[in-house]
Coordinates of C-alpha atoms and ligand atoms in Angstrom, one line a residue:
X496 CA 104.6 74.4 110.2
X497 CA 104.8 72.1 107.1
X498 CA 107.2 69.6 109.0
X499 CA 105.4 67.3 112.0
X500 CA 109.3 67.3 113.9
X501 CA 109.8 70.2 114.0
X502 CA 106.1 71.7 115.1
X503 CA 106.6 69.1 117.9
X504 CA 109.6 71.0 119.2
X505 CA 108.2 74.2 118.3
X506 CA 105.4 73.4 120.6
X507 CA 107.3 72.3 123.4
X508 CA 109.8 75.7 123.2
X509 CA 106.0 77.2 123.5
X510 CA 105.1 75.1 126.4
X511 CA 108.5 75.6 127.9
X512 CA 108.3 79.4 127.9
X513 CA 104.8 80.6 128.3
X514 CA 104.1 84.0 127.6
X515 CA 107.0 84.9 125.0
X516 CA 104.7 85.8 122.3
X517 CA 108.2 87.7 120.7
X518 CA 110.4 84.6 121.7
X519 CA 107.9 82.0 119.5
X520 CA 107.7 84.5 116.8
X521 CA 111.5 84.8 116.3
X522 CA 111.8 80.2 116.9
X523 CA 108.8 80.1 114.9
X524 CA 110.3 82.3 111.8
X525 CA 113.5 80.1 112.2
X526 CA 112.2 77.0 112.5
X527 CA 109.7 77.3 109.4
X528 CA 113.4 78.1 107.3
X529 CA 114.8 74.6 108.4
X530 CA 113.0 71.6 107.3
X531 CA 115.1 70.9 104.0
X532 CA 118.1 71.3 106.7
X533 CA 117.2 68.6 108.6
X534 CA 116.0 66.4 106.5
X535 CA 119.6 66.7 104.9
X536 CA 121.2 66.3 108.4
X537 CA 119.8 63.9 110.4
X538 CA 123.0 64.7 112.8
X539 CA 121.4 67.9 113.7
X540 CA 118.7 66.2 115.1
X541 CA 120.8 62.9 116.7
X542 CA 122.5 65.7 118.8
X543 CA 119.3 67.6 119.6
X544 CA 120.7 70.6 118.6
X545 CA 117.6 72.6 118.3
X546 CA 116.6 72.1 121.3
X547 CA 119.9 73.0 122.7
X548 CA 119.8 75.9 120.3
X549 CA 116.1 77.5 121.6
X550 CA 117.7 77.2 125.7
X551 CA 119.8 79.5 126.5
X552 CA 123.0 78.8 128.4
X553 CA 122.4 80.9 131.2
X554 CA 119.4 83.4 132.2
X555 CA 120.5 86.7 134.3
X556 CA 117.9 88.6 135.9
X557 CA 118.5 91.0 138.4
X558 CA 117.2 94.1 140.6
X559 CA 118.2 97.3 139.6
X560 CA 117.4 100.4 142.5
X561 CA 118.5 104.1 141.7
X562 CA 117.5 107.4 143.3
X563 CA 115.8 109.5 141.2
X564 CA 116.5 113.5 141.4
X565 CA 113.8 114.0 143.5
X566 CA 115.6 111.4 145.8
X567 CA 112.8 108.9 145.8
X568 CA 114.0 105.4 144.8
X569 CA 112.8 103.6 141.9
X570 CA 113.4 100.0 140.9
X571 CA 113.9 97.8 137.9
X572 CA 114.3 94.8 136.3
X573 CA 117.8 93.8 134.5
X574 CA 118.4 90.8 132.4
X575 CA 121.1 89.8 130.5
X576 CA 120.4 86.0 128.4
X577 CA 123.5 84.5 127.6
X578 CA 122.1 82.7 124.7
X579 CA 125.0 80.1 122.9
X580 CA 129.0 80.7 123.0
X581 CA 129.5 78.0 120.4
X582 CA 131.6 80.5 118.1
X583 CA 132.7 83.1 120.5
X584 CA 131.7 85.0 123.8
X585 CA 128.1 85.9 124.1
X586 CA 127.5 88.9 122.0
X587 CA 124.7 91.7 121.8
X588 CA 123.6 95.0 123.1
X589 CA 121.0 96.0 125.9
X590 CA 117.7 97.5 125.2
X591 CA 116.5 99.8 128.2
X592 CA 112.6 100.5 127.2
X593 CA 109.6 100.2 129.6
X594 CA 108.3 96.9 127.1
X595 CA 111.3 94.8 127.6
X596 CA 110.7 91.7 129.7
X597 CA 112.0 88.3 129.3
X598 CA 110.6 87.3 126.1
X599 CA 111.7 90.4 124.3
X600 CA 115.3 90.0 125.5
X601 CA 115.1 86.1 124.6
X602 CA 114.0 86.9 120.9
X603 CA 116.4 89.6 120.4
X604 CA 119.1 86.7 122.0
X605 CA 117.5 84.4 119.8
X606 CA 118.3 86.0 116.6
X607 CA 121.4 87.2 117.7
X608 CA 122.7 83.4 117.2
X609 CA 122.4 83.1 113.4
X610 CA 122.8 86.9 113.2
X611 CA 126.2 86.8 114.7
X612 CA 127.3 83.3 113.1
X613 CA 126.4 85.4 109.7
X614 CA 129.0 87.7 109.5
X615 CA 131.3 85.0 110.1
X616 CA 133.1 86.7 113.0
X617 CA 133.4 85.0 116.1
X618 CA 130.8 85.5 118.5
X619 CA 128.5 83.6 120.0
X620 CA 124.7 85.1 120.9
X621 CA 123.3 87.0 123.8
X622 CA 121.0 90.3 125.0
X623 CA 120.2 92.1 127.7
X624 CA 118.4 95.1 129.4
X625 CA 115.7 97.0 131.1
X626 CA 112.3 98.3 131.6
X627 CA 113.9 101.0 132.5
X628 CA 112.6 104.6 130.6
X629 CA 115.2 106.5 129.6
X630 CA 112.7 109.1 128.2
X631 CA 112.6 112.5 130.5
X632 CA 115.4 111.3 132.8
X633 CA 118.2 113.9 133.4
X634 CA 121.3 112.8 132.7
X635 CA 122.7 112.6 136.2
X636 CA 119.4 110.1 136.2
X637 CA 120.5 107.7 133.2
X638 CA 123.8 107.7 135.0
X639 CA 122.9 106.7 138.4
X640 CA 120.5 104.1 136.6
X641 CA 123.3 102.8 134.3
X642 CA 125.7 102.4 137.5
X643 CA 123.3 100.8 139.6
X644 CA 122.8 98.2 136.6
X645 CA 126.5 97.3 135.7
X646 CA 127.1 97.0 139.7
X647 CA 125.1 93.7 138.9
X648 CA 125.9 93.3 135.5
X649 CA 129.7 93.3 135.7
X650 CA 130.4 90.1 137.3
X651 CA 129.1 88.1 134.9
X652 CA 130.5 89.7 131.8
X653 CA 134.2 90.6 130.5
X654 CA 136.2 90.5 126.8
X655 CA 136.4 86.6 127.0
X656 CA 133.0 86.0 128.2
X657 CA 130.0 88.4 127.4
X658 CA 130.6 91.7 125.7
X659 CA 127.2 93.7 125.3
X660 CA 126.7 96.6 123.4
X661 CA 123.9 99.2 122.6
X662 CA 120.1 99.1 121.6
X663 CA 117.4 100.7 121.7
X664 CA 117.5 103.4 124.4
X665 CA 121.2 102.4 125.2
X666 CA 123.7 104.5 123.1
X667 CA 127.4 106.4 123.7
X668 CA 125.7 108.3 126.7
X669 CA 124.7 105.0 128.6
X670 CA 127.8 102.9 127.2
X671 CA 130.1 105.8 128.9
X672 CA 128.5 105.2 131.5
X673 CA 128.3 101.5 132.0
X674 CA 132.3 101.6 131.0
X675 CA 133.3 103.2 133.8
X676 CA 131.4 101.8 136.6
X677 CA 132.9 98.5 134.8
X678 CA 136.3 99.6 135.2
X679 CA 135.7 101.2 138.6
X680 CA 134.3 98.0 140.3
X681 CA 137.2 95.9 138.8
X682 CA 139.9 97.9 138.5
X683 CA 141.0 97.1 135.1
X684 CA 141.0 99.1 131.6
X685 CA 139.6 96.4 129.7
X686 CA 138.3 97.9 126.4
X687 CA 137.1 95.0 125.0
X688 CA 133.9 94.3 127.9
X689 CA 131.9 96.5 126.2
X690 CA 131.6 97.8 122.4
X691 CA 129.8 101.2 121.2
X692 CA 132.6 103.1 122.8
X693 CA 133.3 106.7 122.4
X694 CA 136.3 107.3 119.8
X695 CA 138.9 108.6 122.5
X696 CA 138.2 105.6 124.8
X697 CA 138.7 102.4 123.2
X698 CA 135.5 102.7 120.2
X699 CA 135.7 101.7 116.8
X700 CA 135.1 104.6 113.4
X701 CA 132.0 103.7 112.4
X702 CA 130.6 101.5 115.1
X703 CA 128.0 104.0 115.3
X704 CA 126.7 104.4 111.7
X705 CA 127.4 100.8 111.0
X706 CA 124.1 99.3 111.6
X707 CA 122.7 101.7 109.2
X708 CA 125.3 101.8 106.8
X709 CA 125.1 98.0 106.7
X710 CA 121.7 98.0 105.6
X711 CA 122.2 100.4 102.9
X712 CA 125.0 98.4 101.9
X713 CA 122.3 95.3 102.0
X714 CA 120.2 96.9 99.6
X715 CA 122.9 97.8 97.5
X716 CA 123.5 94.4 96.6
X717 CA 120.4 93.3 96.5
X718 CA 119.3 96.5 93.7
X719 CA 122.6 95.5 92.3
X720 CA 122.0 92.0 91.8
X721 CA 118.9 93.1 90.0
X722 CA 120.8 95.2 88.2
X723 CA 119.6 98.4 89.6
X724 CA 120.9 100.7 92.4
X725 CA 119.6 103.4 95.0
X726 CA 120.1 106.4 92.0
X727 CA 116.4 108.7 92.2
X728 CA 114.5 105.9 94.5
X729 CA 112.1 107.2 96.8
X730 CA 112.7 105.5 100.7
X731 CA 110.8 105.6 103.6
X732 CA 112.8 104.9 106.7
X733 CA 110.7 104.2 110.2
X734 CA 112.1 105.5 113.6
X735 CA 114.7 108.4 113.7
X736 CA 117.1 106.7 116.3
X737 CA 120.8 105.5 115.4
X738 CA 120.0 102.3 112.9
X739 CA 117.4 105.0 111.4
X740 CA 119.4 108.1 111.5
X741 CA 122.6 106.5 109.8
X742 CA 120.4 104.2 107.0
X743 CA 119.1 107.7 105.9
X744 CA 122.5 108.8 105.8
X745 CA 123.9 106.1 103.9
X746 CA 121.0 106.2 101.3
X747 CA 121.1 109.9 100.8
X748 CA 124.8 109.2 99.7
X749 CA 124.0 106.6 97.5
X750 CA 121.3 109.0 95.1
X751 CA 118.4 107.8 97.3
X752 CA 116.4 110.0 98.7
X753 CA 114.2 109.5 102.3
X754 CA 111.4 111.2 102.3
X755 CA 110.0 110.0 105.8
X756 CA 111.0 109.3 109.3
X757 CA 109.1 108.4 112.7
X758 CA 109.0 108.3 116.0
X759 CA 106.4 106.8 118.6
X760 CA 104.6 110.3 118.7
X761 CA 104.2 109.7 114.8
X762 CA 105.8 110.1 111.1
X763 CA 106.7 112.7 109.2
X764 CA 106.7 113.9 105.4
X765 CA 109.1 115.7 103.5
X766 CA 109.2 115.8 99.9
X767 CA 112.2 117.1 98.8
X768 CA 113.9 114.7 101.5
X769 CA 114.8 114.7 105.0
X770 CA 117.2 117.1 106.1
X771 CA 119.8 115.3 108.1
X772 CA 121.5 118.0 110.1
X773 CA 118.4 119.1 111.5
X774 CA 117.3 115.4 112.3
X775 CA 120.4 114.9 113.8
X776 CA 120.2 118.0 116.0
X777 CA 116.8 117.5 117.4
X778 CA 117.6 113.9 117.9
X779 CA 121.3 113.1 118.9
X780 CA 121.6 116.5 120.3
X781 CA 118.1 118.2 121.8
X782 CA 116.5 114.6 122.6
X783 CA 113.2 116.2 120.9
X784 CA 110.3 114.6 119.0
X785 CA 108.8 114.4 115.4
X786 CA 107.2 117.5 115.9
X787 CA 110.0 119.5 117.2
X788 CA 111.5 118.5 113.3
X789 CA 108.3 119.8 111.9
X790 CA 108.6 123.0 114.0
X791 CA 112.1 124.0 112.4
X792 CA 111.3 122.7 108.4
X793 CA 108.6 124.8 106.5
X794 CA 108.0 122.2 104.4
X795 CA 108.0 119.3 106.5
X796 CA 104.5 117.9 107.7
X797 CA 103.4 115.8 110.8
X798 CA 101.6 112.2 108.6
X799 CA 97.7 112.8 109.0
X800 CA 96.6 109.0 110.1
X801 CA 97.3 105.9 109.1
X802 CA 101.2 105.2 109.3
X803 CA 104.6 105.6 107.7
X804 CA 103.3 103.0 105.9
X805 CA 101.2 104.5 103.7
X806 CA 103.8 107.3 102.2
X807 CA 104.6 105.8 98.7
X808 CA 108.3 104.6 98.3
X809 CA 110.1 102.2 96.0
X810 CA 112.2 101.0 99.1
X811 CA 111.0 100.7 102.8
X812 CA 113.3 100.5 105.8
X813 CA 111.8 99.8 109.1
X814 CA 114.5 101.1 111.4
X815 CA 112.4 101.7 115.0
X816 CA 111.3 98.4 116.2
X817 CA 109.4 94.6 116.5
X818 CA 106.5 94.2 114.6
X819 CA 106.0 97.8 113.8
X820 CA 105.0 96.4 109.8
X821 CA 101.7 94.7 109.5
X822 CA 100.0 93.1 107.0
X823 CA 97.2 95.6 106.1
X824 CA 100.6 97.7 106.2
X825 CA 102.3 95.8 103.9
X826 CA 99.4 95.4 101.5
X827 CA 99.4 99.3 101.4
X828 CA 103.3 99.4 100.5
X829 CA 102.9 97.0 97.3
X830 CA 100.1 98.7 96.3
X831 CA 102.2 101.8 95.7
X832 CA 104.7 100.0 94.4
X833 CA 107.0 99.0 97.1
X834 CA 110.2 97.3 95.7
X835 CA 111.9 95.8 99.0
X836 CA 111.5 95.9 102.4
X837 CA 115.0 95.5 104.3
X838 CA 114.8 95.4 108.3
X839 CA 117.3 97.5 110.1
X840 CA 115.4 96.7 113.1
X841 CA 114.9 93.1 114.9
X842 CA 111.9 91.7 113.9
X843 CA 110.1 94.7 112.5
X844 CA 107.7 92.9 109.9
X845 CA 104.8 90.7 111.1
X846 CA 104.7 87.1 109.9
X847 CA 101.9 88.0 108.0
X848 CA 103.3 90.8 106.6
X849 CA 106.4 89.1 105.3
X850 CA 103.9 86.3 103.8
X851 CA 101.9 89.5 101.7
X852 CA 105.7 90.5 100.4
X853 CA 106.6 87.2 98.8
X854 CA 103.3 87.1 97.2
X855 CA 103.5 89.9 95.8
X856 CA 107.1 89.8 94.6
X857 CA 109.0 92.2 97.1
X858 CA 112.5 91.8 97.5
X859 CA 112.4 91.0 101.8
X860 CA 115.6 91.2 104.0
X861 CA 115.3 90.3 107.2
X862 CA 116.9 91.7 110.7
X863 CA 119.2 89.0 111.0
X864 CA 121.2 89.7 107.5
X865 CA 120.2 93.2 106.9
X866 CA 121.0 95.0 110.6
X867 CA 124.4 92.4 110.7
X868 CA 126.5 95.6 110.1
X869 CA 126.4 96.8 113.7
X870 CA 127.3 93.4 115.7
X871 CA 129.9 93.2 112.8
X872 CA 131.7 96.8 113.6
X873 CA 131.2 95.8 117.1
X874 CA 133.1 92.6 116.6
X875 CA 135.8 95.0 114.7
X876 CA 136.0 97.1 117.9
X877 CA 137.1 94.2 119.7
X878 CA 139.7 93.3 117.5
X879 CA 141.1 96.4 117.5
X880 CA 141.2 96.5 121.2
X881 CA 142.4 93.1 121.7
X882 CA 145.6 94.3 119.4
X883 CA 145.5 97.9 121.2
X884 CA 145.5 99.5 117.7
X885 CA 142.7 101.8 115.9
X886 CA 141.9 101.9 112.5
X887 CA 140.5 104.9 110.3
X888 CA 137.0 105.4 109.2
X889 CA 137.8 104.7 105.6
X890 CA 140.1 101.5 106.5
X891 CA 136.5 100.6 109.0
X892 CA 133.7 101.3 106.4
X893 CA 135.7 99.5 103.6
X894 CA 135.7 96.5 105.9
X895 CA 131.8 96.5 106.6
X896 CA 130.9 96.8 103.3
X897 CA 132.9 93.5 102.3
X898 CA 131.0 91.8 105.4
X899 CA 127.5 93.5 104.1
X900 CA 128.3 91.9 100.8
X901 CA 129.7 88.5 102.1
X902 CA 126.5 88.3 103.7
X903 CA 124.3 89.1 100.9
X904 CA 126.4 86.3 99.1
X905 CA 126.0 83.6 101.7
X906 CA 122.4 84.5 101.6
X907 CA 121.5 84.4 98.0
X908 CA 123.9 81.2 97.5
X909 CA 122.3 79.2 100.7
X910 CA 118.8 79.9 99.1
X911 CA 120.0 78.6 95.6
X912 CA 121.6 75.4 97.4
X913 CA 118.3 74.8 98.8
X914 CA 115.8 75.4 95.9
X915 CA 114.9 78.6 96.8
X916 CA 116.4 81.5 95.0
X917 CA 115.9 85.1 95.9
X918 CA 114.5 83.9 98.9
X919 CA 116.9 85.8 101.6
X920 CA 115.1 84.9 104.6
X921 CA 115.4 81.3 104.0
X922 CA 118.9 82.2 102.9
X923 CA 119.4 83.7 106.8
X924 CA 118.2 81.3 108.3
X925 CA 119.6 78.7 107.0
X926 CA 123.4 79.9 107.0
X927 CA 122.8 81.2 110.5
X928 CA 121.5 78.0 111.7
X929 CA 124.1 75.7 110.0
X930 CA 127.6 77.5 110.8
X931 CA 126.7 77.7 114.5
X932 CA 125.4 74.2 114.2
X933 CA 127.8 72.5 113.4
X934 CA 130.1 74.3 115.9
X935 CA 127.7 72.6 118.7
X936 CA 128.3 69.3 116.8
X937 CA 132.3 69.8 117.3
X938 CA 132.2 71.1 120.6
X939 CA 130.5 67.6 121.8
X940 CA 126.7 67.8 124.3
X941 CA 127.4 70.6 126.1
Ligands
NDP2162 P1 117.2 104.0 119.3 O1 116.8 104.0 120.7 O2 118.4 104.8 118.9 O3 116.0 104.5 118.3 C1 114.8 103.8 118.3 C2 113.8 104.5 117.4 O4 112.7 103.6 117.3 C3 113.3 105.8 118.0 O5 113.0 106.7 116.9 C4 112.1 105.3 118.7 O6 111.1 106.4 118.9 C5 111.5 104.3 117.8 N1 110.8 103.3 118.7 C6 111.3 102.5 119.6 N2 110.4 101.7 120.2 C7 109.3 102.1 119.6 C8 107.9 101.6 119.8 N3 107.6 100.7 120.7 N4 107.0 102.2 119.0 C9 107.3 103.2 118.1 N5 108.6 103.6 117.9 C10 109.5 103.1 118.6 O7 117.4 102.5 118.9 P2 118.2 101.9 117.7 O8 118.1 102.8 116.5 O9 119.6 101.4 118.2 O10 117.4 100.5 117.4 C11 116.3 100.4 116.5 C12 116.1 99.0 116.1 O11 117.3 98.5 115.5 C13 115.8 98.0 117.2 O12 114.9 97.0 116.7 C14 117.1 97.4 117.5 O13 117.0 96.1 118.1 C15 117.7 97.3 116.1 N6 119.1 97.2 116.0 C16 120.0 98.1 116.6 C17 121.4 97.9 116.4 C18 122.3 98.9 117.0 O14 123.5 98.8 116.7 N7 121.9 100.0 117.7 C19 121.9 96.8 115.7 C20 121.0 96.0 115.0 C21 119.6 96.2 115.2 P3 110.9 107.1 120.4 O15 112.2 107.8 120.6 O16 109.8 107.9 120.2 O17 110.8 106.0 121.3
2IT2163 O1 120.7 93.9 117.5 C1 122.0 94.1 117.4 O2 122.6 93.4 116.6 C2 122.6 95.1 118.2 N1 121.8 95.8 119.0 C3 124.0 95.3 118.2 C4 124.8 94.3 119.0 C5 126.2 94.5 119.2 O3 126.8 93.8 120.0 O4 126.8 95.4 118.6

């Protein structure tokens, strides 16, 4: 880290949390963004507001038993890190996969901050989860799982105080879920708990294409501000899950056209483009794999080797997961002629990797700006239940796209203001970090 100050508190938030690796990643990635800042604002530092910042206001972590069908019981871990409510009550989904432990769910928290302060809504930062495996439970399973959890879960959450949402492995099927054991244990209909609803129970249109969308809408601007846009480009979108499914979606609209997709059994090829309907199908409906995909498109191939990496595209869109985009990875993407990388996921692109994009020129958006669309329709689901109203899907999307492009705004103009144009990670960081800030400052050591 160029700064001395700051790589002393980056070493003790190591020495603090040993272990993390994620959590020092996502400080590290922050941190390296803010030496102009607080060099500019020496209150920052009078106030110790990293520091406050990088510990989060409270830690949850829990035992979770369920009976599985065979009636055997099982148990698992649940967290929930309530992160900083400096703009507004802790807000971010839960992840159930078998890798999450605490340093996942405290880099995901992490970047929820600056994410959330980003779209300018209020929120404040927080995540949660499992090492729970959804994968091959019935759903009689996931639901005596998701009960079990929220029996834990729902006394320290509620509209004015932690609202979580979905992730990976947590979508409508576990949010139904979670809702009503919420609303059994406490005996009250209160819609705004919890966002990623189903439409005829308190959800918002387009809460669940938004993360997706929102990317798409990312790029948009960015292609557009270059003075291009998404007409006849070739993208390659990783993971097929919600983010993924809904980016391809969103590009195929656009002119664009995605001619990969992956899961964790592998990527798949498809020349003339994805077909959505079947994607959607084997995924959203069936639960199936790349290869059950395959099985129902002639001319759709399982990727020999190597990774999704290495199909040529003009625009990549890691959409599955953390660190899922290396740097002998990236070197292979600007070799073919990679334009930008935008990150639907949290956290996707190794450090290194994001280092071999700016030197060759690629346009990079990170997580925190680029995958904003979701948190920001969930933060539009709230409003409409606080005022008991809904609003249509065109009303909805029009909405997210103003936030995608505020956001791309605030990005490019932060970079400008601080000597680094087209620099949108720096951007991020730096507009995250200084709206919630200077909220701390105003709210006094707390
Ligand atoms: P889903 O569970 O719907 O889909 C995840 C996809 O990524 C699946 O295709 C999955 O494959 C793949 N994947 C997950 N973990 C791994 C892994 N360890 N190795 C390889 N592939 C993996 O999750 P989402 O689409 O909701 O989330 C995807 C990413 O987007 C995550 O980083 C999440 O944090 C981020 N995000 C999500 C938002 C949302 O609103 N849902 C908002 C903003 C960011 P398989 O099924 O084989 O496991
Ligand atoms: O990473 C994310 O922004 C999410 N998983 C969505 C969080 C939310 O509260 O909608």
């Amino acid at each position: 880290m160029a700064d001395s100050k700051l790589q002393v508190l980056f070493d003790q938030v190591v020495d603090r949390n040993p272990g993390e690796a994620e959590f020092h990643q996502a400080v590290r990635e922050v941190f390296d963004s803010l030496a102009p800042v607080v060099a500019k604002h020496p209150e920052y530092t009078d106030a110790a507001v990293l520091q406050r910042l990088c510990e989060p206001e409270r830690q949850i972590i829990f035992r979770v038993p369920w009976t599985d069908d065979r009636g055997d019981v099982r148990i698992n871990r649940g967290f929930r890190v309530e992160f900083n409510s400096a703009l507004g009550p802790y807000k971010g989904g839960l992840r159930f996969h078998p890798s999450v432990y605490l340093g996942i769910v405290k880099f995901l928290g992490f970047e929820q901050i600056f994410k959330n302060a980003l779209t300018g809504l209020p929120i404040g930062g927080g995540k949660g989860g499992s090492d729970f495996d959804p994968k091959g439970r019935s759903d009689a399973e996931v639901m005596r799982f998701c009960q079990s959890f929220m029996t834990e879960l729902y006394r320290h959450i509620g509209e004015y105080t932690d609202v979580p949402a979905g992730d990976i492995g947590v979508g409508g099927r576990e949010i139904g879920y979670l809702f009503g054991q919420y609303k059994r244990i406490t005996n009250r209909y209160e819609s705004g708990m919890l966002t990623g609803k189903g439409l005829t129970w308190g959800g918002s249109q387009v809460r669940r294409e938004a993360t997706g969308y929102g990317t798409v809408f990312f790029v948009e601007q960015m292609l557009s501000a270059a003075g291009d846009s998404f007409d006849g480009k070739r993208v390659v979108v990783s993971g097929s899950g919600n983010v993924a499914i809904y980016a391809m979606e969103k590009v195929a609209q656009l002119g664009g056209t995605v001619v990969a997709f992956s899961d964790s059994s592998g990527y798949v090829v498809e020349e003339a483009g994805i077909d959505l309907a079947t994607l959607k199908e084997v995924k959203e409906v069936q639960r199936g794999r790349a290869a059950d995909y395959v099985e129902r498109r002639p001319d759709a191939a399982m990727g020999s080797g190597g990774s999704i990496w290495d199909v040529p595209a003009d625009i990549a869109l890691p959409c599955a997961t953390q660190n899922e985009l290396d740097e002998a990875e990236a070197r292979v993407l600007v070799r073919n002629g990679c334009r930008i990388v935008a990150e639907g996921a949290n956290m996707p692109t190794t450090p290194a990797a994001v280092r071999v994009l700016a030197d060759a020129g690629v346009l990079f958006a990170p997580g925190k700006a680029a995958n904003a669309g979701g948190v920001a329709t969930s933060a539009l689901e709230m409003q409409q239940n606080a005022s008991r109203d809904s609003w249509t899907f065109e009303y909805t999307e029009e909405r997210l796209e103003e936030i995608m492009r505020g956001i791309h705004d605030r990005c490019l103009a932060t970079a400008d203001e601080y000597g680094l144009p087209g620099d949108y990670a720096a951007g991020a960081n730096i507009a995250g970090f200084t709206h919630v800030a200077d909220a701390m400052l105003a709210l006094g050591v707390i």
